[in-house]
Amino acid sequence: MTFDTLQNEPGSAPGNVPVFSVGELSQAVKRTIEGTFERVRVRGEVSGFKRHSSGHLYLSLKDDQAVLAAVCWRGQAGRLSIQPEDGMEVICIGRLTTYPGQSKYQLVIEQMELAGEGALLKLLEERKRKLAAEGLFAAERKRALPYLPRVIGVITSPTGAVIRDILHRLSDRFPRHVLVWPVAVQGEASAAQVAAAVRGFNELPADGPVPRPDVLIVARGGGSLEDLWGFNEEIVVRAVAESAIPVISAVGHETDTTLIDFASDRRAPTP
């Protein structure tokens, strides 16, 4: 039997309609849905997001008309360009699949991206309110910068113009011992690398072979909201807020603002 046999012509007698088993009908629906929607792009708001202990991601995509269940398997979840959160408006690329055992269908997500700058700004404001409510931006958390730091730790790209500017200005005005922790300042790996660098400098022993910095500078040049997004990620903001070493945020130009500007002890835009 095929799914086409379900199409009953007008006026046909009920006795002429073939009888399907539940399993046959479910498999026919499965073949139709998965064959028709094996590659789709879907835009919607993330709702009910859960990260299972297995590493799989479970969520729903919704708009004002419908809700679509979705899953991202562990192997693909680690390669997503963004980490989903409730309320985030996203565009997902994947395929529809069905689960005949419960008469359900879902989107299996292979890629995910934010749905434009408006979604980024909305997410940024919501994250800012959340972290501010936790007290991460409170003035009483700010630490005084050392007047004459012996060692300065710089967290930035080792090949960009920013590190050359910093070293040149220090050489001209105030020669100091500088330790550079190289990180990606843009892209998927940026946030995790910057957070690890802040924590890594803090974990250096005061009397160890590598001198522990008296102040840290997190730096990169200007860019678009997307370019600077790694410095808005919670993992970076929390690492900066928790740092026992005072942190200067030197991310972006005067008109650029990122969340680590609020968590750091001082902001100094790059020239």
PDB file of C-alpha atoms in Angstrom, residues 67-183:
ATOM      1  CA  VAL A  67       4.979  25.642  18.103  1.00  0.00           C
ATOM      2  CA  LEU A  68       7.533  23.252  16.591  1.00  0.00           C
ATOM      3  CA  ALA A  69       9.479  20.756  18.704  1.00  0.00           C
ATOM      4  CA  ALA A  70      13.197  20.618  17.906  1.00  0.00           C
ATOM      5  CA  VAL A  71      16.319  18.730  18.920  1.00  0.00           C
ATOM      6  CA  CYS A  72      20.028  19.165  18.282  1.00  0.00           C
ATOM      7  CA  TRP A  73      22.057  16.006  18.830  1.00  0.00           C
ATOM      8  CA  ARG A  74      25.235  16.145  20.905  1.00  0.00           C
ATOM      9  CA  GLY A  75      27.664  15.864  18.006  1.00  0.00           C
ATOM     10  CA  GLN A  76      26.135  18.843  16.259  1.00  0.00           C
ATOM     11  CA  ALA A  77      25.411  20.888  19.408  1.00  0.00           C
ATOM     12  CA  GLY A  78      29.109  21.520  20.009  1.00  0.00           C
ATOM     13  CA  ARG A  79      29.469  22.999  16.541  1.00  0.00           C
ATOM     14  CA  LEU A  80      26.623  25.508  16.717  1.00  0.00           C
ATOM     15  CA  SER A  81      27.733  29.108  16.137  1.00  0.00           C
ATOM     16  CA  ILE A  82      25.507  30.332  19.005  1.00  0.00           C
ATOM     17  CA  GLN A  83      24.228  28.835  22.237  1.00  0.00           C
ATOM     18  CA  PRO A  84      20.407  28.949  22.346  1.00  0.00           C
ATOM     19  CA  GLU A  85      18.524  30.652  25.162  1.00  0.00           C
ATOM     20  CA  ASP A  86      14.817  31.092  25.851  1.00  0.00           C
ATOM     21  CA  GLY A  87      13.454  34.168  24.090  1.00  0.00           C
ATOM     22  CA  MET A  88      16.190  34.200  21.438  1.00  0.00           C
ATOM     23  CA  GLU A  89      14.918  34.653  17.884  1.00  0.00           C
ATOM     24  CA  VAL A  90      16.824  32.313  15.598  1.00  0.00           C
ATOM     25  CA  ILE A  91      16.926  30.772  12.152  1.00  0.00           C
ATOM     26  CA  CYS A  92      17.519  27.027  12.230  1.00  0.00           C
ATOM     27  CA  ILE A  93      18.589  24.799   9.364  1.00  0.00           C
ATOM     28  CA  GLY A  94      17.756  21.120   9.566  1.00  0.00           C
ATOM     29  CA  ARG A  95      15.318  18.414   8.606  1.00  0.00           C
ATOM     30  CA  LEU A  96      11.918  17.258   9.784  1.00  0.00           C
ATOM     31  CA  THR A  97      11.607  13.773  11.194  1.00  0.00           C
ATOM     32  CA  THR A  98       8.739  11.868  12.782  1.00  0.00           C
ATOM     33  CA  TYR A  99       8.446   9.545  15.738  1.00  0.00           C
ATOM     34  CA  PRO A 100       5.688   7.081  14.846  1.00  0.00           C
ATOM     35  CA  GLY A 101       5.600   5.649  18.368  1.00  0.00           C
ATOM     36  CA  GLN A 102       3.886   8.814  19.609  1.00  0.00           C
ATOM     37  CA  SER A 103       2.558  10.403  16.403  1.00  0.00           C
ATOM     38  CA  LYS A 104       5.003  13.308  16.743  1.00  0.00           C
ATOM     39  CA  TYR A 105       7.297  15.213  14.418  1.00  0.00           C
ATOM     40  CA  GLN A 106      10.238  17.470  15.184  1.00  0.00           C
ATOM     41  CA  LEU A 107      12.998  19.515  13.605  1.00  0.00           C
ATOM     42  CA  VAL A 108      16.476  18.030  13.841  1.00  0.00           C
ATOM     43  CA  ILE A 109      18.732  21.104  13.983  1.00  0.00           C
ATOM     44  CA  GLU A 110      22.023  21.128  12.118  1.00  0.00           C
ATOM     45  CA  GLN A 111      22.800  24.865  12.140  1.00  0.00           C
ATOM     46  CA  MET A 112      21.520  27.848  14.098  1.00  0.00           C
ATOM     47  CA  GLU A 113      22.006  31.596  13.720  1.00  0.00           C
ATOM     48  CA  LEU A 114      20.494  34.687  15.266  1.00  0.00           C
ATOM     49  CA  ALA A 115      17.733  36.240  13.188  1.00  0.00           C
ATOM     50  CA  GLY A 116      19.303  39.622  12.430  1.00  0.00           C
ATOM     51  CA  GLU A 117      20.675  42.530  14.464  1.00  0.00           C
ATOM     52  CA  GLY A 118      17.300  43.185  16.093  1.00  0.00           C
ATOM     53  CA  ALA A 119      17.440  39.761  17.723  1.00  0.00           C
ATOM     54  CA  LEU A 120      21.004  40.440  18.876  1.00  0.00           C
ATOM     55  CA  LEU A 121      20.020  43.753  20.468  1.00  0.00           C
ATOM     56  CA  LYS A 122      17.049  42.178  22.209  1.00  0.00           C
ATOM     57  CA  LEU A 123      19.223  39.378  23.563  1.00  0.00           C
ATOM     58  CA  LEU A 124      21.884  41.873  24.651  1.00  0.00           C
ATOM     59  CA  GLU A 125      19.396  43.958  26.640  1.00  0.00           C
ATOM     60  CA  GLU A 126      17.859  40.901  28.299  1.00  0.00           C
ATOM     61  CA  ARG A 127      21.290  39.541  29.236  1.00  0.00           C
ATOM     62  CA  LYS A 128      22.384  42.937  30.549  1.00  0.00           C
ATOM     63  CA  ARG A 129      19.327  43.151  32.811  1.00  0.00           C
ATOM     64  CA  LYS A 130      19.862  39.605  34.064  1.00  0.00           C
ATOM     65  CA  LEU A 131      23.533  40.082  34.942  1.00  0.00           C
ATOM     66  CA  ALA A 132      22.909  43.520  36.458  1.00  0.00           C
ATOM     67  CA  ALA A 133      20.238  41.998  38.696  1.00  0.00           C
ATOM     68  CA  GLU A 134      22.868  39.532  39.944  1.00  0.00           C
ATOM     69  CA  GLY A 135      25.060  42.473  40.947  1.00  0.00           C
ATOM     70  CA  LEU A 136      27.853  41.781  38.477  1.00  0.00           C
ATOM     71  CA  PHE A 137      27.945  45.430  37.377  1.00  0.00           C
ATOM     72  CA  ALA A 138      27.631  46.991  40.850  1.00  0.00           C
ATOM     73  CA  ALA A 139      29.968  49.901  41.589  1.00  0.00           C
ATOM     74  CA  GLU A 140      31.052  48.396  44.918  1.00  0.00           C
ATOM     75  CA  ARG A 141      32.558  45.447  43.046  1.00  0.00           C
ATOM     76  CA  LYS A 142      34.987  47.677  41.165  1.00  0.00           C
ATOM     77  CA  ARG A 143      38.631  47.341  42.203  1.00  0.00           C
ATOM     78  CA  ALA A 144      41.153  50.164  42.148  1.00  0.00           C
ATOM     79  CA  LEU A 145      43.847  49.906  39.496  1.00  0.00           C
ATOM     80  CA  PRO A 146      47.427  49.704  40.749  1.00  0.00           C
ATOM     81  CA  TYR A 147      49.226  53.023  40.363  1.00  0.00           C
ATOM     82  CA  LEU A 148      52.499  51.419  39.255  1.00  0.00           C
ATOM     83  CA  PRO A 149      51.841  47.878  38.022  1.00  0.00           C
ATOM     84  CA  ARG A 150      54.976  45.762  37.730  1.00  0.00           C
ATOM     85  CA  VAL A 151      53.446  43.241  35.341  1.00  0.00           C
ATOM     86  CA  ILE A 152      50.595  43.786  32.862  1.00  0.00           C
ATOM     87  CA  GLY A 153      48.691  40.857  31.395  1.00  0.00           C
ATOM     88  CA  VAL A 154      47.199  41.495  27.952  1.00  0.00           C
ATOM     89  CA  ILE A 155      44.495  39.224  26.528  1.00  0.00           C
ATOM     90  CA  THR A 156      44.129  39.795  22.793  1.00  0.00           C
ATOM     91  CA  SER A 157      45.010  38.533  19.330  1.00  0.00           C
ATOM     92  CA  PRO A 158      48.793  38.170  18.994  1.00  0.00           C
ATOM     93  CA  THR A 159      48.717  39.316  15.358  1.00  0.00           C
ATOM     94  CA  GLY A 160      46.357  42.307  15.426  1.00  0.00           C
ATOM     95  CA  ALA A 161      47.118  46.018  15.455  1.00  0.00           C
ATOM     96  CA  VAL A 162      45.869  46.323  19.040  1.00  0.00           C
ATOM     97  CA  ILE A 163      48.760  44.484  20.680  1.00  0.00           C
ATOM     98  CA  ARG A 164      51.261  46.506  18.635  1.00  0.00           C
ATOM     99  CA  ASP A 165      49.600  49.752  19.764  1.00  0.00           C
ATOM    100  CA  ILE A 166      49.640  48.676  23.425  1.00  0.00           C
ATOM    101  CA  LEU A 167      53.277  47.634  23.373  1.00  0.00           C
ATOM    102  CA  HIS A 168      54.306  50.776  21.469  1.00  0.00           C
ATOM    103  CA  ARG A 169      52.550  53.133  23.898  1.00  0.00           C
ATOM    104  CA  LEU A 170      53.914  51.335  26.938  1.00  0.00           C
ATOM    105  CA  SER A 171      57.412  51.474  25.472  1.00  0.00           C
ATOM    106  CA  ASP A 172      57.130  55.212  24.861  1.00  0.00           C
ATOM    107  CA  ARG A 173      55.420  56.230  28.083  1.00  0.00           C
ATOM    108  CA  PHE A 174      55.765  53.586  30.760  1.00  0.00           C
ATOM    109  CA  PRO A 175      57.915  50.517  30.004  1.00  0.00           C
ATOM    110  CA  ARG A 176      56.590  47.518  31.916  1.00  0.00           C
ATOM    111  CA  HIS A 177      56.845  43.753  31.879  1.00  0.00           C
ATOM    112  CA  VAL A 178      54.015  42.585  29.578  1.00  0.00           C
ATOM    113  CA  LEU A 179      52.625  39.062  29.334  1.00  0.00           C
ATOM    114  CA  VAL A 180      50.434  38.360  26.289  1.00  0.00           C
ATOM    115  CA  TRP A 181      47.841  35.574  26.422  1.00  0.00           C
ATOM    116  CA  PRO A 182      46.881  34.968  22.768  1.00  0.00           C
ATOM    117  CA  VAL A 183      43.172  34.447  22.049  1.00  0.00           C
TER     118      VAL A 183
END
